[in-house]
Short mmCIF file of C-alpha atoms and ligand atoms in Angstrom, two decimals:
data_model
loop_
_atom_site.label_atom_id
_atom_site.label_comp_id
_atom_site.label_asym_id
_atom_site.label_seq_id
_atom_site.Cartn_x
_atom_site.Cartn_y
_atom_site.Cartn_z
CA MET Q 1 -122.56 -71.02 -44.05
CA GLY Q 2 -126.26 -71.07 -44.98
CA LEU Q 3 -127.81 -68.59 -47.41
CA ARG Q 4 -129.87 -66.95 -44.66
CA LEU Q 5 -126.83 -66.37 -42.46
CA LYS Q 6 -124.84 -64.92 -45.37
CA TYR Q 7 -127.70 -62.64 -46.36
CA ASN Q 8 -128.27 -61.48 -42.78
CA LEU Q 9 -124.60 -60.80 -42.19
CA VAL Q 10 -124.47 -58.55 -45.25
CA LEU Q 11 -127.74 -56.85 -44.26
CA VAL Q 12 -126.63 -56.19 -40.66
CA LEU Q 13 -123.30 -54.84 -41.90
CA ALA Q 14 -125.10 -52.48 -44.31
CA CYS Q 15 -127.46 -51.37 -41.49
CA LEU Q 16 -124.60 -50.66 -39.10
CA LEU Q 17 -122.71 -48.70 -41.75
CA GLY Q 18 -125.88 -46.77 -42.63
CA ILE Q 19 -126.65 -45.92 -39.01
CA ALA Q 20 -123.04 -44.90 -38.34
CA ALA Q 21 -123.03 -42.61 -41.39
CA ALA Q 22 -126.40 -41.11 -40.41
CA THR Q 23 -125.16 -40.51 -36.85
CA VAL Q 24 -122.07 -38.66 -38.03
CA LEU Q 25 -123.94 -36.61 -40.66
CA SER Q 26 -126.83 -35.73 -38.35
CA TYR Q 27 -124.40 -34.76 -35.60
CA VAL Q 28 -122.60 -32.33 -37.92
CA PHE Q 29 -125.71 -30.84 -39.56
CA VAL Q 30 -128.03 -30.71 -36.54
CA GLN Q 31 -125.29 -29.26 -34.34
CA ARG Q 32 -124.46 -26.66 -36.96
CA SER Q 33 -128.05 -25.59 -37.34
CA ALA Q 34 -128.43 -25.41 -33.53
CA VAL Q 35 -125.46 -23.03 -33.32
CA GLU Q 36 -126.93 -21.02 -36.22
CA ASP Q 37 -130.22 -20.71 -34.29
CA VAL Q 38 -128.45 -19.29 -31.25
CA LYS Q 39 -126.46 -16.91 -33.45
CA GLN Q 40 -129.66 -15.70 -35.05
CA ASN Q 41 -131.16 -15.04 -31.58
CA ILE Q 42 -128.09 -13.01 -30.71
CA ARG Q 43 -128.27 -11.02 -33.95
CA LEU Q 44 -131.89 -10.16 -33.18
CA LEU Q 45 -130.95 -9.00 -29.69
CA ARG Q 46 -128.15 -6.93 -31.14
CA GLY Q 47 -130.52 -5.37 -33.69
CA ASN Q 48 -132.76 -4.42 -30.80
CA ALA Q 49 -129.87 -2.96 -28.77
CA LEU Q 50 -128.78 -0.92 -31.80
CA ALA Q 51 -132.32 0.40 -32.18
CA VAL Q 52 -132.36 1.44 -28.51
CA ARG Q 53 -128.99 3.16 -29.01
CA SER Q 54 -130.21 5.00 -32.07
CA TYR Q 55 -133.46 6.05 -30.36
CA THR Q 56 -131.52 7.42 -27.39
CA LEU Q 57 -129.03 9.27 -29.58
CA ASN Q 58 -131.59 10.81 -31.93
CA HIS Q 59 -134.63 11.33 -29.74
CA VAL Q 60 -133.63 11.50 -26.08
CA GLU Q 61 -130.22 13.11 -25.92
CA PRO Q 62 -131.16 16.23 -27.99
CA LEU Q 63 -133.91 17.05 -25.47
CA LEU Q 64 -131.36 17.70 -22.72
CA GLU Q 65 -128.56 19.18 -24.79
CA ASP Q 66 -129.28 22.79 -23.70
CA ASP Q 67 -129.04 21.96 -20.01
CA SER Q 68 -125.96 19.76 -20.28
CA ASP Q 69 -123.79 22.23 -18.31
CA ILE Q 70 -125.76 21.77 -15.17
CA LEU Q 71 -127.61 18.53 -15.68
CA PHE Q 72 -126.33 15.24 -16.90
CA LEU Q 73 -128.62 12.27 -17.04
CA PRO Q 74 -126.94 8.92 -17.80
CA GLU Q 75 -130.36 7.86 -19.16
CA THR Q 76 -129.61 9.97 -22.25
CA VAL Q 77 -126.42 8.00 -22.99
CA THR Q 78 -126.72 5.32 -25.69
CA ALA Q 79 -124.59 2.72 -23.86
CA PHE Q 80 -126.52 3.28 -20.64
CA ALA Q 81 -129.88 2.97 -22.41
CA ALA Q 82 -128.92 -0.23 -24.24
CA ARG Q 83 -127.64 -1.82 -21.05
CA THR Q 84 -130.61 -0.77 -18.94
CA VAL Q 85 -133.16 -1.99 -21.48
CA PHE Q 86 -131.31 -5.30 -21.66
CA ASP Q 87 -131.24 -5.58 -17.87
CA THR Q 88 -135.03 -5.27 -17.91
CA PHE Q 89 -135.22 -7.93 -20.64
CA ARG Q 90 -133.10 -10.20 -18.44
CA GLY Q 91 -135.90 -10.12 -15.87
CA SER Q 92 -137.70 -12.56 -18.17
CA PHE Q 93 -134.63 -14.21 -19.76
CA PRO Q 94 -131.94 -14.29 -17.07
CA GLU Q 95 -129.69 -16.63 -19.01
CA TYR Q 96 -128.95 -13.97 -21.67
CA SER Q 97 -126.42 -11.21 -21.11
CA TYR Q 98 -125.33 -7.99 -22.78
CA LYS Q 99 -122.29 -5.87 -22.20
CA GLU Q 100 -120.61 -2.96 -23.92
CA SER Q 101 -116.98 -2.90 -22.92
CA ALA Q 102 -114.27 -0.40 -23.80
CA LEU Q 103 -110.55 -0.71 -23.18
CA ASP Q 104 -110.70 2.66 -21.39
CA PRO Q 105 -114.34 2.87 -20.24
CA THR Q 106 -116.24 5.90 -18.94
CA ASN Q 107 -118.02 3.68 -16.45
CA PRO Q 108 -115.55 1.35 -14.65
CA ALA Q 109 -118.25 -1.36 -14.71
CA ASP Q 110 -117.67 -1.55 -18.49
CA ARG Q 111 -114.06 -2.66 -18.10
CA PRO Q 112 -113.47 -5.84 -20.16
CA ASP Q 113 -112.31 -9.08 -18.58
CA ALA Q 114 -109.29 -10.89 -20.04
CA ARG Q 115 -111.36 -12.81 -22.61
CA GLU Q 116 -113.22 -9.68 -23.75
CA ARG Q 117 -110.00 -7.67 -23.90
CA ALA Q 118 -108.44 -10.30 -26.21
CA MET Q 119 -111.43 -10.04 -28.58
CA ILE Q 120 -111.34 -6.22 -28.58
CA GLU Q 121 -107.62 -6.36 -29.45
CA GLN Q 122 -108.48 -8.76 -32.26
CA PHE Q 123 -111.02 -6.24 -33.67
CA ARG Q 124 -108.50 -3.41 -33.38
CA ALA Q 125 -105.88 -5.43 -35.23
CA ASP Q 126 -108.23 -6.42 -38.06
CA PRO Q 127 -110.69 -3.71 -39.19
CA GLU Q 128 -112.34 -6.18 -41.59
CA LEU Q 129 -113.42 -8.45 -38.73
CA ASP Q 130 -117.06 -7.68 -37.87
CA GLN Q 131 -117.94 -10.44 -35.40
CA ILE Q 132 -116.40 -13.18 -33.29
CA ALA Q 133 -118.33 -16.12 -31.91
CA SER Q 134 -117.02 -18.28 -29.10
CA VAL Q 135 -118.47 -21.00 -26.93
CA LEU Q 136 -117.79 -21.13 -23.22
CA ASP Q 137 -118.60 -23.99 -20.88
CA THR Q 138 -120.04 -22.29 -17.83
CA GLY Q 139 -121.02 -24.37 -14.81
CA ALA Q 140 -124.68 -24.22 -15.91
CA GLY Q 141 -124.13 -25.42 -19.49
CA ARG Q 142 -122.62 -24.18 -22.71
CA GLU Q 143 -123.03 -20.55 -23.67
CA LEU Q 144 -122.41 -18.85 -27.00
CA THR Q 145 -120.97 -15.35 -26.90
CA MET Q 146 -120.86 -13.12 -29.93
CA ALA Q 147 -118.76 -9.98 -30.02
CA PHE Q 148 -119.25 -7.02 -32.38
CA PRO Q 149 -116.78 -4.12 -32.58
CA ILE Q 150 -117.76 -0.63 -31.43
CA THR Q 151 -116.05 1.85 -33.70
CA ILE Q 152 -116.38 5.62 -33.38
CA THR Q 153 -117.98 6.59 -36.68
CA GLN Q 154 -119.77 9.78 -35.62
CA GLU Q 155 -118.30 13.15 -34.61
CA GLY Q 156 -121.07 13.42 -32.02
CA CYS Q 157 -119.50 10.70 -29.88
CA LEU Q 158 -116.35 12.76 -29.43
CA ARG Q 159 -118.25 15.47 -27.56
CA CYS Q 160 -118.18 13.21 -24.52
CA HIS Q 161 -115.29 10.87 -25.32
CA SER Q 162 -112.46 13.10 -26.69
CA THR Q 163 -111.22 15.29 -23.79
CA PRO Q 164 -112.70 16.10 -20.36
CA GLU Q 165 -112.74 19.80 -21.38
CA ALA Q 166 -115.03 19.07 -24.34
CA ALA Q 167 -117.39 16.90 -22.31
CA PRO Q 168 -120.44 18.31 -20.48
CA PRO Q 169 -119.21 19.49 -17.03
CA ALA Q 170 -122.11 17.76 -15.34
CA MET Q 171 -120.94 14.48 -16.87
CA ILE Q 172 -117.44 15.03 -15.46
CA ASP Q 173 -118.99 15.63 -12.04
CA LEU Q 174 -120.65 12.25 -12.29
CA TYR Q 175 -117.98 10.13 -14.00
CA GLY Q 176 -114.73 12.04 -13.32
CA PRO Q 177 -112.14 13.19 -15.88
CA ALA Q 178 -109.96 10.10 -15.84
CA ASN Q 179 -111.72 7.49 -17.98
CA GLY Q 180 -113.43 7.19 -21.33
CA PHE Q 181 -111.52 9.96 -23.13
CA GLY Q 182 -108.96 10.18 -25.92
CA TRP Q 183 -111.09 8.14 -28.32
CA GLN Q 184 -110.45 8.90 -32.02
CA LEU Q 185 -112.78 8.98 -34.99
CA GLY Q 186 -112.51 5.64 -36.79
CA GLU Q 187 -111.01 3.92 -33.74
CA THR Q 188 -112.44 0.66 -32.45
CA VAL Q 189 -112.70 1.45 -28.76
CA GLY Q 190 -114.53 -1.57 -27.50
CA ALA Q 191 -117.07 -4.21 -28.33
CA GLN Q 192 -120.60 -5.37 -27.68
CA PHE Q 193 -120.77 -8.81 -26.09
CA ILE Q 194 -124.01 -10.74 -26.19
CA SER Q 195 -124.27 -14.22 -24.68
CA ALA Q 196 -127.04 -16.74 -25.09
CA PRO Q 197 -127.44 -20.21 -23.59
CA MET Q 198 -127.01 -23.24 -25.84
CA THR Q 199 -128.59 -25.76 -23.48
CA LEU Q 200 -132.09 -25.49 -24.93
CA VAL Q 201 -131.14 -25.75 -28.61
CA GLU Q 202 -128.63 -28.48 -27.82
CA ALA Q 203 -131.31 -30.51 -26.06
CA ARG Q 204 -133.59 -30.00 -29.07
CA ALA Q 205 -130.77 -31.02 -31.43
CA ARG Q 206 -130.18 -34.16 -29.37
CA ASP Q 207 -133.88 -35.06 -29.58
CA ALA Q 208 -133.89 -34.49 -33.36
CA ARG Q 209 -130.82 -36.72 -33.73
CA LEU Q 210 -132.35 -39.47 -31.60
CA MET Q 211 -135.59 -39.36 -33.62
CA LEU Q 212 -133.68 -39.58 -36.88
CA ILE Q 213 -131.46 -42.47 -35.83
CA GLY Q 214 -134.35 -44.24 -34.05
CA GLY Q 215 -136.48 -43.92 -37.20
CA LEU Q 216 -133.67 -45.28 -39.35
CA ALA Q 217 -133.13 -48.24 -37.00
CA LEU Q 218 -136.86 -48.99 -37.14
CA VAL Q 219 -136.82 -48.98 -40.96
CA PHE Q 220 -133.83 -51.34 -40.96
CA LEU Q 221 -135.60 -53.64 -38.51
CA LEU Q 222 -138.67 -53.77 -40.76
CA VAL Q 223 -136.49 -54.49 -43.81
CA PHE Q 224 -134.73 -57.24 -41.84
CA VAL Q 225 -137.92 -58.99 -40.73
CA MET Q 226 -139.76 -58.68 -44.05
CA THR Q 227 -136.90 -59.74 -46.31
CA ASN Q 228 -136.18 -62.69 -44.01
CA LEU Q 229 -139.81 -63.83 -44.21
CA LEU Q 230 -139.76 -63.48 -48.00
CA LEU Q 231 -136.42 -65.25 -48.36
CA GLY Q 232 -137.69 -68.18 -46.29
CA ARG Q 233 -141.02 -68.52 -48.08
CA MET Q 234 -139.89 -67.89 -51.66
CA VAL Q 235 -136.44 -69.43 -51.76
CA LEU Q 236 -135.22 -71.39 -48.76
CA THR Q 237 -138.26 -73.62 -48.00
CA PRO Q 238 -138.85 -74.72 -51.67
CA VAL Q 239 -135.12 -75.27 -52.26
CA ARG Q 240 -134.87 -77.36 -49.10
CA ARG Q 241 -137.86 -79.51 -50.18
CA MET Q 242 -136.45 -79.99 -53.68
CA SER Q 243 -133.06 -80.87 -52.30
CA ALA Q 244 -134.59 -83.55 -50.00
CA LEU Q 245 -136.58 -84.91 -52.98
CA ALA Q 246 -133.51 -85.02 -55.22
CA GLU Q 247 -131.64 -86.83 -52.50
CA LYS Q 248 -134.29 -89.60 -52.39
CA VAL Q 249 -134.71 -89.84 -56.18
CA SER Q 250 -130.94 -90.06 -56.63
CA LEU Q 251 -131.03 -93.13 -54.37
CA GLY Q 252 -133.67 -94.71 -56.61
CA ASP Q 253 -136.69 -93.96 -54.47
CA PHE Q 254 -139.39 -92.85 -56.94
CA SER Q 255 -142.25 -93.34 -54.45
CA VAL Q 256 -142.01 -89.81 -53.02
CA PRO Q 257 -144.67 -87.46 -54.41
CA GLU Q 258 -143.67 -84.74 -56.87
CA TYR Q 259 -143.27 -81.19 -55.57
CA ARG Q 260 -144.32 -78.24 -57.72
CA LYS Q 261 -143.88 -74.78 -56.23
CA PRO Q 262 -146.85 -72.64 -57.28
CA GLY Q 263 -146.14 -69.38 -59.12
CA ARG Q 264 -144.06 -68.30 -62.10
CA ASP Q 265 -140.76 -67.31 -60.56
CA GLU Q 266 -137.35 -68.92 -61.10
CA ILE Q 267 -137.75 -71.40 -58.20
CA SER Q 268 -141.18 -72.50 -59.55
CA SER Q 269 -139.72 -73.19 -62.99
CA LEU Q 270 -136.79 -75.02 -61.36
CA SER Q 271 -139.27 -77.28 -59.51
CA ALA Q 272 -141.12 -77.97 -62.78
CA SER Q 273 -137.87 -78.79 -64.61
CA PHE Q 274 -136.84 -81.05 -61.78
CA ASN Q 275 -140.13 -82.94 -62.00
CA ARG Q 276 -139.65 -83.41 -65.76
CA MET Q 277 -136.11 -84.64 -65.27
CA ARG Q 278 -137.32 -87.03 -62.59
CA ARG Q 279 -139.99 -88.50 -64.93
CA SER Q 280 -137.43 -88.97 -67.74
CA LEU Q 281 -135.06 -90.63 -65.33
CA GLU Q 282 -137.83 -92.91 -64.08
CA ARG Q 283 -138.74 -93.85 -67.67
CA ALA Q 284 -135.11 -94.53 -68.60
CA MET Q 285 -134.64 -96.69 -65.51
CA SER Q 286 -137.78 -98.73 -66.23
CA MET Q 287 -136.58 -99.28 -69.84
CA ILE Q 288 -133.24 -100.54 -68.53
CA ASP Q 289 -134.99 -102.76 -65.97
CA GLY Q 290 -137.45 -104.03 -68.61
C1 LIG X 1 -123.55 12.97 -23.91
C2 LIG X 1 -122.28 12.34 -23.75
C3 LIG X 1 -122.01 11.08 -24.55
C4 LIG X 1 -122.11 10.96 -25.90
C5 LIG X 1 -122.56 11.97 -26.93
C6 LIG X 1 -121.69 9.59 -26.17
N1 LIG X 1 -121.35 8.95 -25.02
FE1 LIG X 1 -120.68 7.09 -24.85
N2 LIG X 1 -120.81 7.20 -22.84
C7 LIG X 1 -121.09 8.33 -22.15
C8 LIG X 1 -121.21 8.00 -20.74
C9 LIG X 1 -121.53 8.97 -19.62
C10 LIG X 1 -121.00 6.62 -20.65
C11 LIG X 1 -121.07 5.75 -19.39
C12 LIG X 1 -122.50 5.30 -19.27
C13 LIG X 1 -122.75 4.31 -18.16
O1 LIG X 1 -122.87 4.70 -17.01
O2 LIG X 1 -122.79 3.13 -18.49
C14 LIG X 1 -120.73 6.15 -21.99
C15 LIG X 1 -120.45 4.84 -22.29
C16 LIG X 1 -120.10 4.42 -23.56
C17 LIG X 1 -119.66 3.06 -23.86
C18 LIG X 1 -119.53 1.92 -22.89
C19 LIG X 1 -118.15 1.83 -22.36
C20 LIG X 1 -117.87 2.95 -21.38
O3 LIG X 1 -117.17 3.87 -21.80
O4 LIG X 1 -118.37 2.86 -20.24
C21 LIG X 1 -119.42 3.03 -25.18
C22 LIG X 1 -118.93 1.84 -25.99
C23 LIG X 1 -119.74 4.33 -25.72
N3 LIG X 1 -120.15 5.13 -24.70
C24 LIG X 1 -119.67 4.64 -27.04
C25 LIG X 1 -120.20 5.80 -27.56
C26 LIG X 1 -120.40 6.04 -28.96
C27 LIG X 1 -120.02 5.06 -30.07
C28 LIG X 1 -120.98 7.25 -29.08
C29 LIG X 1 -121.43 7.93 -30.36
C30 LIG X 1 -122.48 7.27 -31.05
C31 LIG X 1 -121.13 7.80 -27.73
N4 LIG X 1 -120.65 6.88 -26.82
C32 LIG X 1 -121.67 9.05 -27.42
C33 LIG X 1 -121.28 9.59 -22.66
C34 LIG X 1 -121.52 9.84 -24.00
#
C-alpha cells in the first residue's frame, strides 16, 4: 500500500469519526436548546396569564363586589379573564393554546381530558412538583405542553368555590350549584396547560445542525486537498525521483544527472546525502577499474 493511500485512509477515517461525533453532539445540544426555547416561550405566556389573573382579581372583581347578589359577570373571574385574553392572542398565534382545568370545574368546558387529568393527579400526589413538560405528536407536528398546578392559596377563592351557599347567588344562577365547589385551602384543584408548537424551532435546529456539519465537512475537504498536494510535492515526488535514480546507479549507470531537491527539509538533505554517496561510489568504482 502506497504512502498516499495509507495517509488518506487514516485521514478519511478521522474525518468520518469527527463528523459522526459532531452529528451526535449537535443533535443533543441543538435539540435541547430548541426545547428550552419553547419552554421559555411558554413561561412568558404563563407570566402574562398570571398578570391578567392578578389584574382581574385585584382591580376588576372589587368593582362589582357590592352588586354580586344580583349581578354576576364572568368577566370579573380570573380564570375567565385569562382564558378570554388568551383566546384573543390566539387570533394572531393560533398554534398556541391555554387551558385552566379543574377536576371538578365550575365551567364544564374546563373539564380535563384523560392526559390532563393524569397530570393534575400527579401534582396532587406530589406538592413539590411545580411543572410538567410533555411532547405530543399532533397531526400537524410536534407540540410541547407545560402544566403548572393551580393550588388554592387565598381565602378569597373560597367565596365562590367552597359551597353554593357562600357563592354569589347570581353566579349560581349562571353556573348552577353542582360544580366547582368543595375546594379546600391548600388543595391543588387543577392545572394550567399551555401548549406551543415545536415545528418552527425544530426546523431552525435542523438548519443549524446542517450548517454545522456542512461547515465541518467543508473544512475536512480543504484539509484533504491541501495536505494531499503538500504530501505529493514535498515528499512523494522527490522520493520517487530519488528511488528511480538509486535504481539506475545501483545497476552501474552513472550517466543519469544528479537530483538535488531545493530547500532545507529532511528530504532535501536526504537528496544531498544521496548525491554525496553516489560520488563516493563512483570514485571507488573508478579506482577499482583503474
Ligand atoms: C367571584 C367568584 C370567584 C372567585 C372569587 C374565584 N373564582 Fe374561580 N371561577 C369562578 C367562576 C364563575 C369560574 C368559571 C369561569 C368560566 O366561565 O370559565 C371559575 C373558574 C375557575 C377555574 C377554572 C376551572 C373551573 O372551575 O371552571 C379555576 C382553576 C379557578 N376558578 C380558580 C380560582 C382561584 C385559584 C381563585 C382565587 C384566586 C378563584 N378561582 C376565585 C368564580 C370565582
